[in-house]
Structure formats: C-alpha cells, structure tokens
XYZ file of C-alpha atoms in Angstrom:
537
model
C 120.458 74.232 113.487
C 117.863 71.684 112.378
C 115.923 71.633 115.821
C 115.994 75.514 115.888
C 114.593 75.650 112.031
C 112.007 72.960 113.038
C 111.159 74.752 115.866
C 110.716 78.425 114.185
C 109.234 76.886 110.882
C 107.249 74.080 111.505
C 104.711 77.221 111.406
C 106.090 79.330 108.697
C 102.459 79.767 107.214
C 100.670 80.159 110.639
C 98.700 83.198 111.464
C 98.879 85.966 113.833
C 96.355 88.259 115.458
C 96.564 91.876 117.057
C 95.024 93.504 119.252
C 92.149 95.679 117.903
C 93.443 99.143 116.730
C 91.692 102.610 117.123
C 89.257 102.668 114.639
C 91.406 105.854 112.870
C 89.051 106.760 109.518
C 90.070 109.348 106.719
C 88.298 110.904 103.890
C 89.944 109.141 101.015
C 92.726 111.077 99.991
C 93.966 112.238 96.832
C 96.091 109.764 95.613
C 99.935 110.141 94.453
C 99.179 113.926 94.425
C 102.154 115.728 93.658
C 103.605 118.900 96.189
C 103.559 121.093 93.528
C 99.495 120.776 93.075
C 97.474 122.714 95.538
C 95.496 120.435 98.260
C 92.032 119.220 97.149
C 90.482 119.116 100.606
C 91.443 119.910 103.441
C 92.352 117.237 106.747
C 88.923 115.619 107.643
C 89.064 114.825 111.532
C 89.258 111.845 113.325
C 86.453 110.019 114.526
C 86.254 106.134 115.888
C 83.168 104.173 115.169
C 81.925 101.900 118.095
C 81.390 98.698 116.763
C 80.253 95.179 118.850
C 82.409 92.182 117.844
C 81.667 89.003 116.280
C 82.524 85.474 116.808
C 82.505 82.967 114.060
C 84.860 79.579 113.028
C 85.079 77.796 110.097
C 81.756 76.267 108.869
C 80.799 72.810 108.459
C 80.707 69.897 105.904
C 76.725 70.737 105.451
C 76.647 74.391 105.391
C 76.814 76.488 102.176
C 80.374 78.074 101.687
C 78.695 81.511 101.518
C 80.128 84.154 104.178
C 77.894 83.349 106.931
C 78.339 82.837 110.878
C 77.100 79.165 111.520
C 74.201 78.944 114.317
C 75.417 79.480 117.823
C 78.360 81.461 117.115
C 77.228 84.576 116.644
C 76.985 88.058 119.019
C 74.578 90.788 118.241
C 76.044 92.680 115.814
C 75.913 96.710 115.202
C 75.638 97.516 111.621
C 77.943 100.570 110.541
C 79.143 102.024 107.325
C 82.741 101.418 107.730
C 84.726 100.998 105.086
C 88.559 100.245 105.259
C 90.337 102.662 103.067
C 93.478 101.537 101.190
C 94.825 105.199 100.918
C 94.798 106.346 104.265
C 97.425 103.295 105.876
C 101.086 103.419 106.673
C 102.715 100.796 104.379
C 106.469 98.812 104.751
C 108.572 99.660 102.078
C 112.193 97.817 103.061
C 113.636 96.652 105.869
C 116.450 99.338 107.281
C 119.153 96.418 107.223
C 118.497 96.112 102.962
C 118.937 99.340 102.636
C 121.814 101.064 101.194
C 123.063 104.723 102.572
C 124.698 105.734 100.227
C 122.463 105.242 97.421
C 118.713 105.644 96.540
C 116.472 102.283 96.111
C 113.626 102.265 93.801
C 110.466 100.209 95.257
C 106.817 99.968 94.075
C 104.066 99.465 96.158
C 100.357 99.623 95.980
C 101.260 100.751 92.498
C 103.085 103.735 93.481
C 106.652 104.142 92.256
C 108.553 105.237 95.053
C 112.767 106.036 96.154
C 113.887 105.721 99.194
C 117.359 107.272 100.106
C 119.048 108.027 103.291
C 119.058 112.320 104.006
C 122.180 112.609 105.649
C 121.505 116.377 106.090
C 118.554 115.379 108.339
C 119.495 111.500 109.191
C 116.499 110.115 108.176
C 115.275 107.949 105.343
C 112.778 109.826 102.748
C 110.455 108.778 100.738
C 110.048 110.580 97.327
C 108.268 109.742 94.015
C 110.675 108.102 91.732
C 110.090 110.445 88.991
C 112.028 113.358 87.966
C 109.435 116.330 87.445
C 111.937 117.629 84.419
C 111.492 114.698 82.018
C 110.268 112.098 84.688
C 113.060 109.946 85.050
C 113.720 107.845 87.340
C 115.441 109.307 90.551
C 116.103 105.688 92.070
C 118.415 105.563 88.942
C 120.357 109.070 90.663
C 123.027 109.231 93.323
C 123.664 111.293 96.646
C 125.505 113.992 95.672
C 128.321 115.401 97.785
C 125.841 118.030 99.385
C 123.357 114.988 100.474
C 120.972 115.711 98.304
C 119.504 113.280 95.786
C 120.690 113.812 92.260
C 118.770 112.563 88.956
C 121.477 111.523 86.803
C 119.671 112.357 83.469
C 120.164 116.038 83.821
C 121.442 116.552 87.566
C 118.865 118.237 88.923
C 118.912 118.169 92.756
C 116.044 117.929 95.353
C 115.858 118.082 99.041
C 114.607 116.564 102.648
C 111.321 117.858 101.900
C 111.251 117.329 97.963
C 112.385 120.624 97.155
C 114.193 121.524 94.152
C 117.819 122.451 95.278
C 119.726 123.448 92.275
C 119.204 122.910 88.389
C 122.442 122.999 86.385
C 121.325 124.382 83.173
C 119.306 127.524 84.907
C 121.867 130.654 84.064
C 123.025 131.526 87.715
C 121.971 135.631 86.672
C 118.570 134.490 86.145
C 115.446 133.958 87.896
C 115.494 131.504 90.716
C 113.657 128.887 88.944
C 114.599 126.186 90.769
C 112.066 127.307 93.560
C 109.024 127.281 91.449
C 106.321 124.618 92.697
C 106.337 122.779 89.576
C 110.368 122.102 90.224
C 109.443 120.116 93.572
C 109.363 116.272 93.601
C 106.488 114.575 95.377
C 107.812 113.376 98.989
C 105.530 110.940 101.586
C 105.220 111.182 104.879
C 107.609 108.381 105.878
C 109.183 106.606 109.105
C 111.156 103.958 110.738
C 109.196 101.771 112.896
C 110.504 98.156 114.135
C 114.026 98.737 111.939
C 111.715 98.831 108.377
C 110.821 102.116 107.028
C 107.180 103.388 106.264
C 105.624 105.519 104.129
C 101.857 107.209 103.937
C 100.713 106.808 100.107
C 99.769 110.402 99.419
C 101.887 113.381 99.265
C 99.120 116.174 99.837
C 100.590 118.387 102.297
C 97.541 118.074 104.707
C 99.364 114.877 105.578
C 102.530 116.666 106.138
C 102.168 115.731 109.884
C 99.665 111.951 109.914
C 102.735 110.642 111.974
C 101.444 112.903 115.334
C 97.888 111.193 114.114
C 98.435 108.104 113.572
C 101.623 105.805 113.716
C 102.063 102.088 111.991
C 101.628 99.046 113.709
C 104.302 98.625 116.494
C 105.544 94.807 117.275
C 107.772 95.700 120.594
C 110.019 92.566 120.364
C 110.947 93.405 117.312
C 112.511 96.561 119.377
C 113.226 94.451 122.293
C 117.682 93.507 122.329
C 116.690 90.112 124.476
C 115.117 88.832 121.246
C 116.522 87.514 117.963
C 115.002 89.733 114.784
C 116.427 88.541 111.391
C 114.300 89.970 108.977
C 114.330 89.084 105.138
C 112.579 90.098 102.086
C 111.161 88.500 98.977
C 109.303 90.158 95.944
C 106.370 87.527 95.339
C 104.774 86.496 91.563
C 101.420 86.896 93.129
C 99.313 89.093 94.632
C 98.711 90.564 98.274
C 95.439 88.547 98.602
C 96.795 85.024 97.762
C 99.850 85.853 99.757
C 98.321 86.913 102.912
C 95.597 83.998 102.986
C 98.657 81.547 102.322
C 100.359 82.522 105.377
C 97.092 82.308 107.578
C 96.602 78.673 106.104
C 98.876 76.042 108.505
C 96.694 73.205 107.131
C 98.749 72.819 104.018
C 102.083 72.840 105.836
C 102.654 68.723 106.147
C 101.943 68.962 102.160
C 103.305 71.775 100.126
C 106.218 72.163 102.294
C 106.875 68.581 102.955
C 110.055 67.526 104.119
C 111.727 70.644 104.211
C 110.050 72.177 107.878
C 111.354 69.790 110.336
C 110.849 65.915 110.200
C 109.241 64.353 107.758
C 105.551 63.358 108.278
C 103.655 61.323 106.891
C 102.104 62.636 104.002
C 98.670 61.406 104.757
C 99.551 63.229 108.135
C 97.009 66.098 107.649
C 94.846 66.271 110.946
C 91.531 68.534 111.959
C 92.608 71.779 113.277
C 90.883 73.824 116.294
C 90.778 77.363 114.493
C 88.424 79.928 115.950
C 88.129 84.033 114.888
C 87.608 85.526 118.026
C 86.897 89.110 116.879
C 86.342 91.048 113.241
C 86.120 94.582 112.382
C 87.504 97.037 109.779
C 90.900 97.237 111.481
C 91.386 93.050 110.914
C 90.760 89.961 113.368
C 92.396 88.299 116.102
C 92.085 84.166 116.105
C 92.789 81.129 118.462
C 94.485 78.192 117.408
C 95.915 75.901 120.346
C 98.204 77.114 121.739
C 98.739 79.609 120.066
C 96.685 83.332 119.033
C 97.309 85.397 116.292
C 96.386 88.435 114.689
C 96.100 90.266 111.710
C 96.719 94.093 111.535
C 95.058 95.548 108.194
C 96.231 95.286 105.924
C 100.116 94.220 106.153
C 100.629 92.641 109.193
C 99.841 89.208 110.377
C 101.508 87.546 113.516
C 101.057 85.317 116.456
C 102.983 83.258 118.698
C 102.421 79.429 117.794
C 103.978 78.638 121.720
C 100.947 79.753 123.002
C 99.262 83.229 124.330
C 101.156 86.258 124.639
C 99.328 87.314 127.678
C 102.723 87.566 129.592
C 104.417 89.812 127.070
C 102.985 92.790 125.017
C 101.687 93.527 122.128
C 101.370 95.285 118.715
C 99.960 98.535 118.434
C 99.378 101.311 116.423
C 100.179 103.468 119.297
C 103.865 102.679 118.916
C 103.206 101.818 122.873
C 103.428 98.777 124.696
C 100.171 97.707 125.651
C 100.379 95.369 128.211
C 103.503 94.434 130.259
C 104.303 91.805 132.707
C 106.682 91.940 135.688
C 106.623 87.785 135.811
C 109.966 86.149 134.525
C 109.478 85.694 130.604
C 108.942 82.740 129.193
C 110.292 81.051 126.064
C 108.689 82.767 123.331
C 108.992 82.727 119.371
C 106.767 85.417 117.229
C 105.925 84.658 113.520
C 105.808 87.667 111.827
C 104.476 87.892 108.415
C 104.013 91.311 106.843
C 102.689 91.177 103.223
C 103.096 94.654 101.030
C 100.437 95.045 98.150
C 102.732 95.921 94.845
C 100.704 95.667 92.103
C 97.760 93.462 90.720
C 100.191 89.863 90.617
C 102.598 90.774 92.591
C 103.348 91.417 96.147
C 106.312 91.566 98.446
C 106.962 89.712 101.693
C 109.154 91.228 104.720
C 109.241 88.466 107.465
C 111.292 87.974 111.129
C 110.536 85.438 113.407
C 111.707 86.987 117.130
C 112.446 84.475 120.002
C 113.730 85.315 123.465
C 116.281 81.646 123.337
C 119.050 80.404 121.194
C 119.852 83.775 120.489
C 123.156 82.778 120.133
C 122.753 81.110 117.054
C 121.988 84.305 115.092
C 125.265 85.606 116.174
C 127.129 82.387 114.403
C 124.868 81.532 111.776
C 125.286 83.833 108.987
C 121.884 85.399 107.867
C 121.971 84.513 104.325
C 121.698 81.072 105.484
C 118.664 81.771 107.524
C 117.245 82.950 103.515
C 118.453 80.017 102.163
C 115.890 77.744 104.213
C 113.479 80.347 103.814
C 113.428 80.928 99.911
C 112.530 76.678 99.464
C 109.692 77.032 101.615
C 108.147 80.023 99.625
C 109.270 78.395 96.396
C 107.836 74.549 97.419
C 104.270 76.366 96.704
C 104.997 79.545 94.647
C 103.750 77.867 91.660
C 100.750 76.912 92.780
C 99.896 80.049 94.210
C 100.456 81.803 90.814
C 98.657 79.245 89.277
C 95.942 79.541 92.118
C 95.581 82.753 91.561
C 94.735 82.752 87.764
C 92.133 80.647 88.657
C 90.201 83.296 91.201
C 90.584 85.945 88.677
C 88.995 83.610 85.965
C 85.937 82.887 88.688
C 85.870 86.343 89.916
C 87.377 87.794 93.141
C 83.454 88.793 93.833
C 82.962 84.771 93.853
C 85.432 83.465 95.976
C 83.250 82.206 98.529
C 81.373 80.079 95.760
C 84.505 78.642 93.857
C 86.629 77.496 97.052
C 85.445 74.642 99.364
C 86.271 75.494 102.390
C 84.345 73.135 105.146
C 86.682 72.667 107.846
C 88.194 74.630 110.756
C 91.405 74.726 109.536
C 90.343 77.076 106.755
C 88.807 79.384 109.616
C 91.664 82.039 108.855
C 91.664 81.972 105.644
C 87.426 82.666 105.303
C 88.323 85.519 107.856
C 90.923 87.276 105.628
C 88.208 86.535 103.202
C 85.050 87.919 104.798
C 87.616 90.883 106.235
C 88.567 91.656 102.930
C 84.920 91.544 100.937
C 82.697 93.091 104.114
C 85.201 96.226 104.139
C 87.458 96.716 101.723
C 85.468 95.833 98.391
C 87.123 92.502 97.997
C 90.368 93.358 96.583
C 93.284 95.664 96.641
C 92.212 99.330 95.558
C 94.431 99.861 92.838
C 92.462 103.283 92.280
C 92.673 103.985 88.354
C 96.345 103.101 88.063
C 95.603 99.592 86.776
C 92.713 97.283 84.644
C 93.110 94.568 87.722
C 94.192 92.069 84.981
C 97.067 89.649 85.860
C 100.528 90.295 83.965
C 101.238 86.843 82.158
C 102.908 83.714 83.244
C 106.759 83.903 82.306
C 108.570 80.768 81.826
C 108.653 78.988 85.421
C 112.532 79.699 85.752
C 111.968 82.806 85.400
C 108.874 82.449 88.066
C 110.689 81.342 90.268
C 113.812 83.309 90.004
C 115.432 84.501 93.350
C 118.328 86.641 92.468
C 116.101 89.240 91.120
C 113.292 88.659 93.461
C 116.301 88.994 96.647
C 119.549 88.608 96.225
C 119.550 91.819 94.859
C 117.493 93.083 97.357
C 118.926 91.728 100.681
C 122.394 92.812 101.427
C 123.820 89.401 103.159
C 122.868 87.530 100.549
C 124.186 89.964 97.721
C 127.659 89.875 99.547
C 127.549 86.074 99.960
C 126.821 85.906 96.439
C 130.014 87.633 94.960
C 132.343 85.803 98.035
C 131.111 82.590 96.695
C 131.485 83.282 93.387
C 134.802 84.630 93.613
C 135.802 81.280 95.647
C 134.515 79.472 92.753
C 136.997 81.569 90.471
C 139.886 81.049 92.921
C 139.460 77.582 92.718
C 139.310 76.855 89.015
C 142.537 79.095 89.454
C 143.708 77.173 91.991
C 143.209 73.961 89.836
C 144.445 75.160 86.304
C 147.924 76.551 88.342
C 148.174 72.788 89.768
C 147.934 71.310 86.283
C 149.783 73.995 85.208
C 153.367 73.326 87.395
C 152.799 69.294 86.691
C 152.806 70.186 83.358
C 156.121 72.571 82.829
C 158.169 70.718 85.609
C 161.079 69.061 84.175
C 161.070 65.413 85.706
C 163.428 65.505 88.687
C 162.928 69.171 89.470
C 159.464 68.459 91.802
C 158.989 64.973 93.288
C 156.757 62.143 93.110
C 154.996 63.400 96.060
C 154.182 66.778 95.091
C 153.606 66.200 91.522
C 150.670 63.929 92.899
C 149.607 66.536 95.495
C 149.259 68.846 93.106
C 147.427 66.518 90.358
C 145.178 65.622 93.835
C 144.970 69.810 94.664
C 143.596 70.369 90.688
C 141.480 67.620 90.988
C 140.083 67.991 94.078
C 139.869 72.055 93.654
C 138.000 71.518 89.957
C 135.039 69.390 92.305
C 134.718 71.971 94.341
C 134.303 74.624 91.844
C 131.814 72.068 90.216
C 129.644 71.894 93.342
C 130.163 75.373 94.270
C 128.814 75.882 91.122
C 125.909 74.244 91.196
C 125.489 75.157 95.204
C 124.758 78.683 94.152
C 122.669 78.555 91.442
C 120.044 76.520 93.518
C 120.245 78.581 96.036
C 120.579 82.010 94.871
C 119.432 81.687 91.743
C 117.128 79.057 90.485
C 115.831 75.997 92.533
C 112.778 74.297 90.619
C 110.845 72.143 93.124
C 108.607 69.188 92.112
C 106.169 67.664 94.842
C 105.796 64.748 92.943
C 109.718 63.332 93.407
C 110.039 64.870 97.222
C-alpha cells in the first residue's frame, strides 16, 4: 500500500496537459435564464479561429516577473480577439458514484444553484435550478415522488425530465390547467454523463436545448477504459478555482508542504531545479513538458498528465468524446493524474480527482475506497491553510497584479505563470462571476471549522459516509461490549463464574473501552477534523 501511494502521489500536485481543443466560440449567453422567459438571441454559429502557437518557460533570476516570453523562446505570434467565455463551457458537477438515485443533491457551481436527481422515467441524471418557481424553495430539499418526478416538499409541486410543471396540488382539478403555464416550469440545463461524472451547460435558454450535438466536455478515455483503476473522490475547497488550479500545477512545493506524508521522507532542504517548459498556449489552455512526463490543461476544469512519461502510446483527452490517437503496441505501465477543479463561488471551489493506472489494479478491489480519501484529505489539508491564507493576500494586491506581487524566477513555477498568463490574456484574470457576486472573499471561520472534512466530504462521498456510521456504530458496540463485561463481574455471586472468566471479562472491558478510545479519536482525525502543523512534522 505504501509503495503504490508513493508511487501515485509523490505527484499529487503535478500538472497535466491536453491536446489542443477545437477552438468552439459562443456569443455569451444569457446567464441562469429561466425556461419560462423567451430566448434573448438566437444560437450564434460556430466558427474556429486559427491561431499560431507559442513557446515560452519560466523566466529567469534577472528578468522582470511581468508576463513576458524571455528572448529565444518565442514563435511568431498571430494576434486575435479571442476571448475565453466562462458561460459557454460544460462544467463537472459530481461524480456518478456520489450520487444518490433516489434522492435529489443540491450543488453550486460558478455561482449557480443547481439539483441534480436521477429521472428514472428517462434514466438519466438532470440538471434543474434548485429553486422552486412557486415560492423559490429549494428543490434539492424535495424527494422523487412515486411517479419519478421531483417533488418540492414545501408545497408538492411536481416537475418533469424537461423542467416541466407536472401537477400542483392546490390547483382545483375542474379548473384551468395551470400547471402548464410557462411561468410553472423550473429552469433545467443541458446536462450529461461523461467519464462516470455528470455535466451540465450553465444556461438554460432553450437555444442550447441541443449544445451536446455541438459540442461535448472533455473526454479522458482511461477513465472509460475497464483495464485501468478509476477511484474518483471529491472535496469542496475553502478557496477559490484560481488558487486551486495553480496549486495543483505547482510540483515544486511537494518535498515541503506535503512533507512526509507522499512517500519517503526527504530531506527538507531537498527542493531541486525543475525542467518545466509550456509547449503551446491558446484560449482553449496549454500543454507542458516536465521530464518525463507532459501534461495538459483543458480550460477551464481539467488538468492532467502522466508523470511516467509521454502518452504517445495511449490516447488522449478530447472534447470530441473520441479517442484521438491509438496504438496497437503492447501498453505500457501507465498512471494518469487527473485533477479537475470546479469554480463554486468567489473562495470556494470544489475538487473531483482519479488517478487511473493500467497495474496493481488489484489493490482497488481490496482496499476499500474511503481509505484511498483518507490519504488524500492530509495532503489537501497539509497546505489548505496556506492557500486560504494565500489567497487573501492576492485579493489584497489585486488579481490584476499578480504578476508584480509573486516572485516567480525559476522553471519550476513555469506552470503556474502559464495558468497565470492563460487566465489574464483570455479570460480577464479571474472567474466571471457575471453580476451574481462583489468578488469579495467570505471571511476566515475558525481554522477547525476551515478545515472541516465531514461537511466538505463525508457527506458528499458515499464510501466514506457509510464508513462513517459502521465505525461509529463499532465504537458504540464496544463501549457496550465493555460496560456488559463490567457489568456480569459486577452481579456475579463469587463461585458462580470463575477466576478465569471473571478476569477475561475485566481484560474484554478493558481492552474493548481502548478501543472505543482510539476508535474514537481514529475518526475524528480522519473524518472529521485533522489540524496539521508544518512546524512539528
């Protein structure tokens, strides 16, 4: 267990690269408009813009930190007006395996409040506004009624695969159908299942009724491929996109922040110069080379790579939903790290991750996968606080003035300028939270509370919410367990039990008591609360 977790973590915060993606571009759509509004515009068309690519790495010690390509790294560039637009992308909501059937799910992201439920009339997963339109309560709060539709609780109104208002409980059955007016419909997204997570497109205008048969979201085939392992977790993050995706493209602080916990202990003074170099940049993300490895970044959730060298013998992500590139030679050992980081609102993200490998696949079928989240949840909490701290900072400095604030003179930090430069060149230097936010950062709760993980997955990951209440009913049976031993010693007559089993039993109490103790104290680090100082590691 500890080679494998050495093997597949040692590069936990690593980056990946794809290959470039049609350069799809919409008119920025109307956002979070309701079905029961008429369209705006209509479908603009697609076009692709023909763009040269760039090569750049990390400047040196004596350049200026400004976003600029350092002499003899550059191609000739063609200037172009495109912009990336946060509106018209397919976004992850949940992995399929945290998702429960038979009941809706309530999930925010790029500040829209969405429910996802399963539509066993159709047998597919929908994605709806999570907002009544009788008195705007919440829908995730409903149920699936016996029909399959979804229910809102509040007054019991029910809606349909397509958002349609189904039946309304108070509405005199003599009367007008008033269930069918317009106004009765809830919004519903174009949504789908791609690599076992589901997807949605952030506006409900029905021009976008059918963007699937347009465009499709990224597609990682191993994910899809049976010879590969593909635990996936989940983690709600107390920072934002930005800070979370330029953490996982940063391997450089690894050796530090993590120390200890990723395979064998290093030295701390370990840190060494790293060979990082962006191979190409445009509106759709970058691809990069770090030996032996390449990774990519799809914009503007996914970032993955292979850090046991090129994937040039396997295939890789599109957003075709095709395999690009196949290879009839026997496959090599291979291990993905997939990182796909979910914009939620202005200081807070979410992170869905799976790290595919084509060995020890065994191990996945022993190893429970809350265990896997175990190792996984101490690695994002070793730097969590920083990161939230971090990111106080950049607001307080400006987003606009990252490039002056950070140092960044080395190679290793080549990713990290990329995500950077991607992010201020195209898409305005932030997350486009449209007008449903100020962009100011909700305040710093008290670090337990940070740091909590039964809120931020427990609750949301289904393994680790069943291996929660097993091991806390253990602990209950065994402070049973040892109160029944103590229990018989005490009542037993002397004579009636012997010597011997009056002892076992004082030795079962006693021994059953520890357990519950450690048990005890076993779950609240690990599903709870596990505070993590660098200084005593």
């Amino acid at each position: 267990m500890e080679t494998l977790r050495a093997s597949s973590f040692s590069s936990f915060h690593r980056s990946f690269a794809p290959p470039s993606l049609p350069r799809t571009q919409f008119d920025k759509p109307i956002l979070h408009l309701p079905l029961r509004e008429k369209p705006i515009s209509p479908l603009p068309s697609l076009h692709s813009i023909k763009s040269k690519s760039k090569l750049f790495t990390a400047i040196s010690p004596s350049v200026s930190t400004e976003f600029a390509d350092p002499p003899g790294q550059e191609t000739e560039v063609e200037r172009s007006d495109e912009k990336f637009d946060w509106y018209a992308q397919w976004y992850p909501v949940m992995p399929v395996c945290d998702l429960d059937k038979r009941a809706p799910h309530g999930k925010k992201v790029m500040g829209i409040d969405v429910v996802v439920w399963w539509d066993r009339n159709e047998g597919e997963w929908k994605v709806f506004d999570d907002a009544c339109p009788h008195r705007l309560a919440p829908l995730s709060e409903g149920r699936i009624d016996q029909c399959g539709r979804l229910q809102c609780v509040y007054h019991g109104w029910c809606f349909g695969s397509s958002g349609e208002c189904k039946f309304i409980p108070q509405a005199p059955t003599d009367g007008p159908p008033i269930h069918t007016n317009k106004k009765a419909c809830v919004a519903a997204y174009p949504s789908t299942v791609q690599n076992d997570i589901v997807w949605f497109w952030p506006n409900s205008d029905p021009q976008y009724k059918d963007i699937l048969t347009k465009k499709k979201p990224p597609c990682i085939p191993e994910l899809d491929d049976p010879s590969y392992s593909r635990l996936m977790g989940n983690r709600d993050i107390p920072y934002g996109y930005e800070v979370l995706a330029e953490n996982l493209m940063d391997p450089a602080h690894v050796p530090y922040a993590h120390y200890g916990i990723m395979g064998a202990k290093a030295d701390r003074e370990g840190g060494r110069p790293l060979e990082i170099s962006i191979e190409k940049l445009d509106v759709n993300g970058f691809t990069a080379k770090q030996e032996p490895g390449a990774y990519n970044f799809i914009a503007p959730c996914i970032f993955y790579g292979s850090p046991m060298g090129s994937s040039s013998n396997g295939s890789a992500a599109s957003s075709t939903g095709t395999t690009e590139d196949s290879s009839s030679v026997t496959p090599q050992r291979k291990l993905l790290l997939i990182f796909i980081c979910i914009p939620v609102s202005p200081g807070n993200s979410r992170l869905i991750y799976s790290f595919p490998r084509n060995f020890a696949v065994w191990i996945d079928r022993i190893v429970p996968r809350w265990m896997f989240h175990v190792g996984q949840n101490l690695i994002l909490d070793s730097d969590l606080y920083l990161l939230h701290v971090e990111e106080r900072k950049i607001m307080d400095a400006g987003v606009s003035n990252w490039q002056k604030a950070c140092f960044v003179p080395t190679k290793s930090d080549a990713l990290v300028i990329a995500f950077r430069k991607w992010l201020k060149k195209y898409a305005g230097g932030q997350t486009d939270w449209g007008t449903k936010f100020t962009g100011a950062l909700p305040p710093t709760p008290p670090k337990e509370q940070l740091m909590d993980r039964y809120w931020s997955h427990v609750v949301n990951c289904r393994s680790c919410s069943v291996a929660y209440k097993g091991l806390n009913a253990l602990e209950v049976a065994l402070q049973i367990i040892s109160i029944a031993s103590i229990a018989i010693v005490a009542v037993s007559k002397q004579g009636i039990i012997s010597a011997v089993t009056r002892n076992t039993l004082v030795i079962a109490a006693v021994l059953s008591f520890a357990a519950s103790k450690w048990l005890s104290h076993f779950i609240y680090k690990n599903f709870r609360f596990h505070d993590y100082n660098h200084a005593f590691r």
